[in-house]
Short mmCIF file of C-alpha atoms in Angstrom, two decimals:
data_model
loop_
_atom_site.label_atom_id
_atom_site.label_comp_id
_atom_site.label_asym_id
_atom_site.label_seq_id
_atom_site.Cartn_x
_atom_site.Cartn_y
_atom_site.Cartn_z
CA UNK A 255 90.45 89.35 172.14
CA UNK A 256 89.21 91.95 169.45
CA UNK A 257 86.30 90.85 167.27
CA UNK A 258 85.94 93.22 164.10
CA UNK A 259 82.30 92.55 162.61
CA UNK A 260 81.94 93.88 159.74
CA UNK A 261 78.22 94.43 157.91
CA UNK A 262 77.40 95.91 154.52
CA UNK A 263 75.87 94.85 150.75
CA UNK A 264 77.93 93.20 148.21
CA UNK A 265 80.42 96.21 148.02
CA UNK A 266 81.70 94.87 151.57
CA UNK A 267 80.86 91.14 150.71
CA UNK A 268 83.90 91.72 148.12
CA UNK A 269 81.68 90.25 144.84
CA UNK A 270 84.09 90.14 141.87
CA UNK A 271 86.87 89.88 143.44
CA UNK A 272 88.96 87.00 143.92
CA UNK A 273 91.08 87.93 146.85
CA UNK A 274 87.76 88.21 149.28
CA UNK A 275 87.52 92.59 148.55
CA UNK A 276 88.21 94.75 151.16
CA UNK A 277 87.50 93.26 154.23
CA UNK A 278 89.57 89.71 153.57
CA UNK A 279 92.47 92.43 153.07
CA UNK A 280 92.17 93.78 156.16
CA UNK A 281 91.49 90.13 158.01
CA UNK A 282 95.18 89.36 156.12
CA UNK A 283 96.94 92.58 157.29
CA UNK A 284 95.88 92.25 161.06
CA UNK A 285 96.68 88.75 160.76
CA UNK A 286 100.24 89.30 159.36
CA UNK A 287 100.62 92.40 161.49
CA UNK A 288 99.90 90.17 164.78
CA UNK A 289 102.07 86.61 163.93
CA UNK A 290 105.15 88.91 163.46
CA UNK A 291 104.98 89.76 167.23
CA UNK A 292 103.24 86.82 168.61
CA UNK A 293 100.43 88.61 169.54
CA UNK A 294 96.45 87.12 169.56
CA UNK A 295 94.99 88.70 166.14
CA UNK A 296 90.87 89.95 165.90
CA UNK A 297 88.79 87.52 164.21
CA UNK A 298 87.23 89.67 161.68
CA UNK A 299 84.08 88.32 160.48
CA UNK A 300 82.35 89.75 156.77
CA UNK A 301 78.97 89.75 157.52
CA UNK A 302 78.17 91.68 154.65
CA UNK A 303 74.91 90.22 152.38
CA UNK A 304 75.20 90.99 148.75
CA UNK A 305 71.98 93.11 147.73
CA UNK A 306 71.28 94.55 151.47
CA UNK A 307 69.90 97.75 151.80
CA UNK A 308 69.63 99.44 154.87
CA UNK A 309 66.26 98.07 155.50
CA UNK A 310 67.63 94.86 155.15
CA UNK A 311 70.45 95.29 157.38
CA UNK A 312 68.24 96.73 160.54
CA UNK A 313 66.43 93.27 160.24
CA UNK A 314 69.30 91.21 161.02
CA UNK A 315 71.37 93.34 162.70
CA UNK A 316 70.88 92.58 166.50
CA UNK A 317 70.49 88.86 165.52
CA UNK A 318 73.69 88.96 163.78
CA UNK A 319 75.71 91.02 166.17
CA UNK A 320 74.67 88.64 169.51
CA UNK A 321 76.06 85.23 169.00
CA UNK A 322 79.50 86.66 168.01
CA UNK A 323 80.44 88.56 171.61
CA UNK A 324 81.84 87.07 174.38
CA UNK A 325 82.34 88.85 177.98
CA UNK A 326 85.27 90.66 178.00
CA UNK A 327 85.74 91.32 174.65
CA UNK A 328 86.31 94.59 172.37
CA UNK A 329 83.48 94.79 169.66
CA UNK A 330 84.62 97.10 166.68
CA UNK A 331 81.28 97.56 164.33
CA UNK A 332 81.95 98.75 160.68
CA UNK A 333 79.04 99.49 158.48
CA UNK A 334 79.04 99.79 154.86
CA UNK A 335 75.23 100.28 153.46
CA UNK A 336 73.59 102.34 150.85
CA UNK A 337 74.74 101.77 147.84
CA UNK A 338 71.62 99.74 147.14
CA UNK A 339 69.19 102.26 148.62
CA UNK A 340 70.43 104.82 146.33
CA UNK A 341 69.79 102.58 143.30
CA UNK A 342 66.92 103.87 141.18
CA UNK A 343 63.88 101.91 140.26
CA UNK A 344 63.04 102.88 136.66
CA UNK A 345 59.60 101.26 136.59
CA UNK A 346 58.47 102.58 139.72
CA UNK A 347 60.06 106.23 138.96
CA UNK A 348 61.37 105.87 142.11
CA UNK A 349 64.73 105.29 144.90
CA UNK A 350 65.25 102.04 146.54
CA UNK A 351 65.01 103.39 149.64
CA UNK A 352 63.69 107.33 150.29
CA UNK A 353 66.26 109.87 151.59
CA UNK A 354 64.38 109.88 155.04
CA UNK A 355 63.87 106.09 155.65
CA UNK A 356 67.50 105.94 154.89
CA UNK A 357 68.36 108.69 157.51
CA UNK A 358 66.26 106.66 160.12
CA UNK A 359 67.63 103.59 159.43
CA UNK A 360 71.18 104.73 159.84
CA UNK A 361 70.20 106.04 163.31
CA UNK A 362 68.46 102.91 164.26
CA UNK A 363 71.61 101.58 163.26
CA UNK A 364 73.80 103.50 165.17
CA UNK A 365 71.48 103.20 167.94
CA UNK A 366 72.22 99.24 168.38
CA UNK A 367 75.45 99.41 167.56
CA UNK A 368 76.23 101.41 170.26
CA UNK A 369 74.60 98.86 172.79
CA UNK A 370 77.53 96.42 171.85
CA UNK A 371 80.30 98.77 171.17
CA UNK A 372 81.88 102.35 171.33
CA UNK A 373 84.11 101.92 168.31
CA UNK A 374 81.79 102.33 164.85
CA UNK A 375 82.96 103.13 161.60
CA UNK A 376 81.07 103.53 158.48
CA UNK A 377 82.71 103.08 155.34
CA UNK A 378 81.02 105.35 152.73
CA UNK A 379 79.80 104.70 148.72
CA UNK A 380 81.62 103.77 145.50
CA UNK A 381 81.00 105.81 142.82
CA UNK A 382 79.64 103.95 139.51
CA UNK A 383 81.07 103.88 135.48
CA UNK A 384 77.03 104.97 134.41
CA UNK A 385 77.78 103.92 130.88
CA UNK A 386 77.68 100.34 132.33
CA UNK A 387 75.96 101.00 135.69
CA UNK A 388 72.56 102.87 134.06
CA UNK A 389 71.03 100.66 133.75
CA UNK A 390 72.74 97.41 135.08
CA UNK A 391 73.05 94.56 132.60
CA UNK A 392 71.15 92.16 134.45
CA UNK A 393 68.24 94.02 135.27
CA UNK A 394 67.16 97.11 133.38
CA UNK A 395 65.10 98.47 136.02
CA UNK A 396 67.65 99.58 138.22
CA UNK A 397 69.96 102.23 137.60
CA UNK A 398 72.93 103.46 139.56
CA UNK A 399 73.58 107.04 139.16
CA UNK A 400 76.31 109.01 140.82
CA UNK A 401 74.31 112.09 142.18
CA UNK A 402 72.18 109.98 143.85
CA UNK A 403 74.85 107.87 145.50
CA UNK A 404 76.94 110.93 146.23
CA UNK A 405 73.78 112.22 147.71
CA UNK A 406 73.48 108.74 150.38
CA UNK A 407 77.18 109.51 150.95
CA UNK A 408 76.50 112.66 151.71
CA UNK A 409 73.76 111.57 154.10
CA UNK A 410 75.88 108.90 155.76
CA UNK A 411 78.46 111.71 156.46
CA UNK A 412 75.77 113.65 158.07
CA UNK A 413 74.81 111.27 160.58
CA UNK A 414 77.96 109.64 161.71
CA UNK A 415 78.76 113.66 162.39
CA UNK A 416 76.03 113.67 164.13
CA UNK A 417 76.07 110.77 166.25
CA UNK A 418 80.03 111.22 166.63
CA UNK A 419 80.70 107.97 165.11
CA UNK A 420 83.81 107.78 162.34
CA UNK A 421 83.10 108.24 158.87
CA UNK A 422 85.51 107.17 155.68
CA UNK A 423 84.34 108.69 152.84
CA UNK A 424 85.50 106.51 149.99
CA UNK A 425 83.19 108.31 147.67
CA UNK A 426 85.38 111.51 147.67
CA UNK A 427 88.82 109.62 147.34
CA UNK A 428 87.54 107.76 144.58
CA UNK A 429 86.05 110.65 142.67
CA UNK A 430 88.77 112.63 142.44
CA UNK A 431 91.02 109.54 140.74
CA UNK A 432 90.12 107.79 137.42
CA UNK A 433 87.83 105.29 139.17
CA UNK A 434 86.54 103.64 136.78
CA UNK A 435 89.37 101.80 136.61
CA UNK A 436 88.73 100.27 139.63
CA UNK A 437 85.50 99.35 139.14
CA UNK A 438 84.89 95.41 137.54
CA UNK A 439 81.78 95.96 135.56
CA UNK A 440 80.89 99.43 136.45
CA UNK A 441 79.63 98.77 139.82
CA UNK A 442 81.78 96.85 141.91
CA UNK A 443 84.93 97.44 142.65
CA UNK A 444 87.56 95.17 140.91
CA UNK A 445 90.89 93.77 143.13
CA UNK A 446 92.72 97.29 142.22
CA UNK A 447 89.31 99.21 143.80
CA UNK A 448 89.60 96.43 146.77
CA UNK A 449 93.35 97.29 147.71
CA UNK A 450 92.61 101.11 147.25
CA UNK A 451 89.08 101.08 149.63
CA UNK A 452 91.23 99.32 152.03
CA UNK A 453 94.36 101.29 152.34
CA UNK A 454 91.71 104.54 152.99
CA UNK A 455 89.89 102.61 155.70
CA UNK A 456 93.44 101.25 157.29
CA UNK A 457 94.98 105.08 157.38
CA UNK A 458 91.22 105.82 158.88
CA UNK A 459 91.10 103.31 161.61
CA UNK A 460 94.34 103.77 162.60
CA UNK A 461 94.89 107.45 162.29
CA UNK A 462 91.63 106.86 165.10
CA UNK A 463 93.12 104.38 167.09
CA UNK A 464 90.51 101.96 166.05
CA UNK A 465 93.08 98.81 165.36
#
């Protein structure tokens, strides 16, 4: 048995959209993929918190992880934090999260997901509509602004080269496309943004022999 655990903020929770986002599509595709031929599917499980940052994420991380392996079994770990440390705090003139706590919570990251598995993805950033995302409508201290998220992409990238761990930069797919489109209200992505962050991730994973 394969389990697939997958953590992250409300970009990998799949908020706004209906079908579950990304990570319900790619429960449904190994599903499908594995009933044709009769074979035992993963059990993919969305452990993704809307709101996380990083910081957030280290904190539950081991606890989360633990009670979900069994002997035996293949772990596959994909990560998919930062948008929320990149958001900017108008009142406090400040990020979320500072470029280096982010850097060393990534490696702390990496760190214990490598005591539970060898196969670690981390799915990068979503760029933002900033007409709607600067600030958000239901809080008008934070703002979302794309050269600071391309900037935590950009770290992300950095230290899964680093660490040798896989990287899928949705960031740079998306920017070169007219995202906003695929974004509900500016920030999330809508069920067209879903279907498109999944089919990069499946070419990723299995391009790398992940699934």
């Amino acid at each position: 048995m394969v389990n697939i655990l997958v953590f992250g903020d409300s970009l990998a929770y799949g908020a706004w959209d209906l079908q579950g986002g990304w990570v319900q599509r790619l429960r449904r595709f190994l599903e499908e993929k594995n009933l044709a031929d009769l074979s035992e599917s993963p059990l993919v499980y969305n452990l993704a918190i809307s709101g996380d940052t990083s910081t957030d994420l280290l904190e539950r991380f081991e606890s989360e992880i633990k009670p979900r392996l069994e002997e035996e079994e293949e772990t596959i770990v994909i990560i998919g934090i930062g948008q929320n440390d990149a958001q900017f705090l108008h009142d406090e003139n400040r990020l979320r999260t500072s470029k280096e706590e982010f850097r060393q919570n990534l490696q702390k990251l990496i760190s214990l997901a490598k005591k539970f598995s060898h196969k670690i993805v981390f799915i990068g950033l979503v760029p933002v509509d900033e007409s709607k995302a600067a600030p958000i409508p239901w809080d008008k201290n934070k703002f979302y602004l794309n050269k600071n998220i391309r900037e935590y992409n950009r770290i992300v990238k950095e230290i899964c080269e680093q660490n040798e761990i896989s990287f899928v930069d949705v960031f740079g797919k998306f920017i070169k496309t007219d995202y906003k489109e695929l974004l509900y209200e500016g920030l999330h992505p809508n069920s067209a943004g879903h279907e498109k962050i999944f089919g990069i991730l499946k070419v990723e994973l299995i391009k790398n022999g992940i699934i």
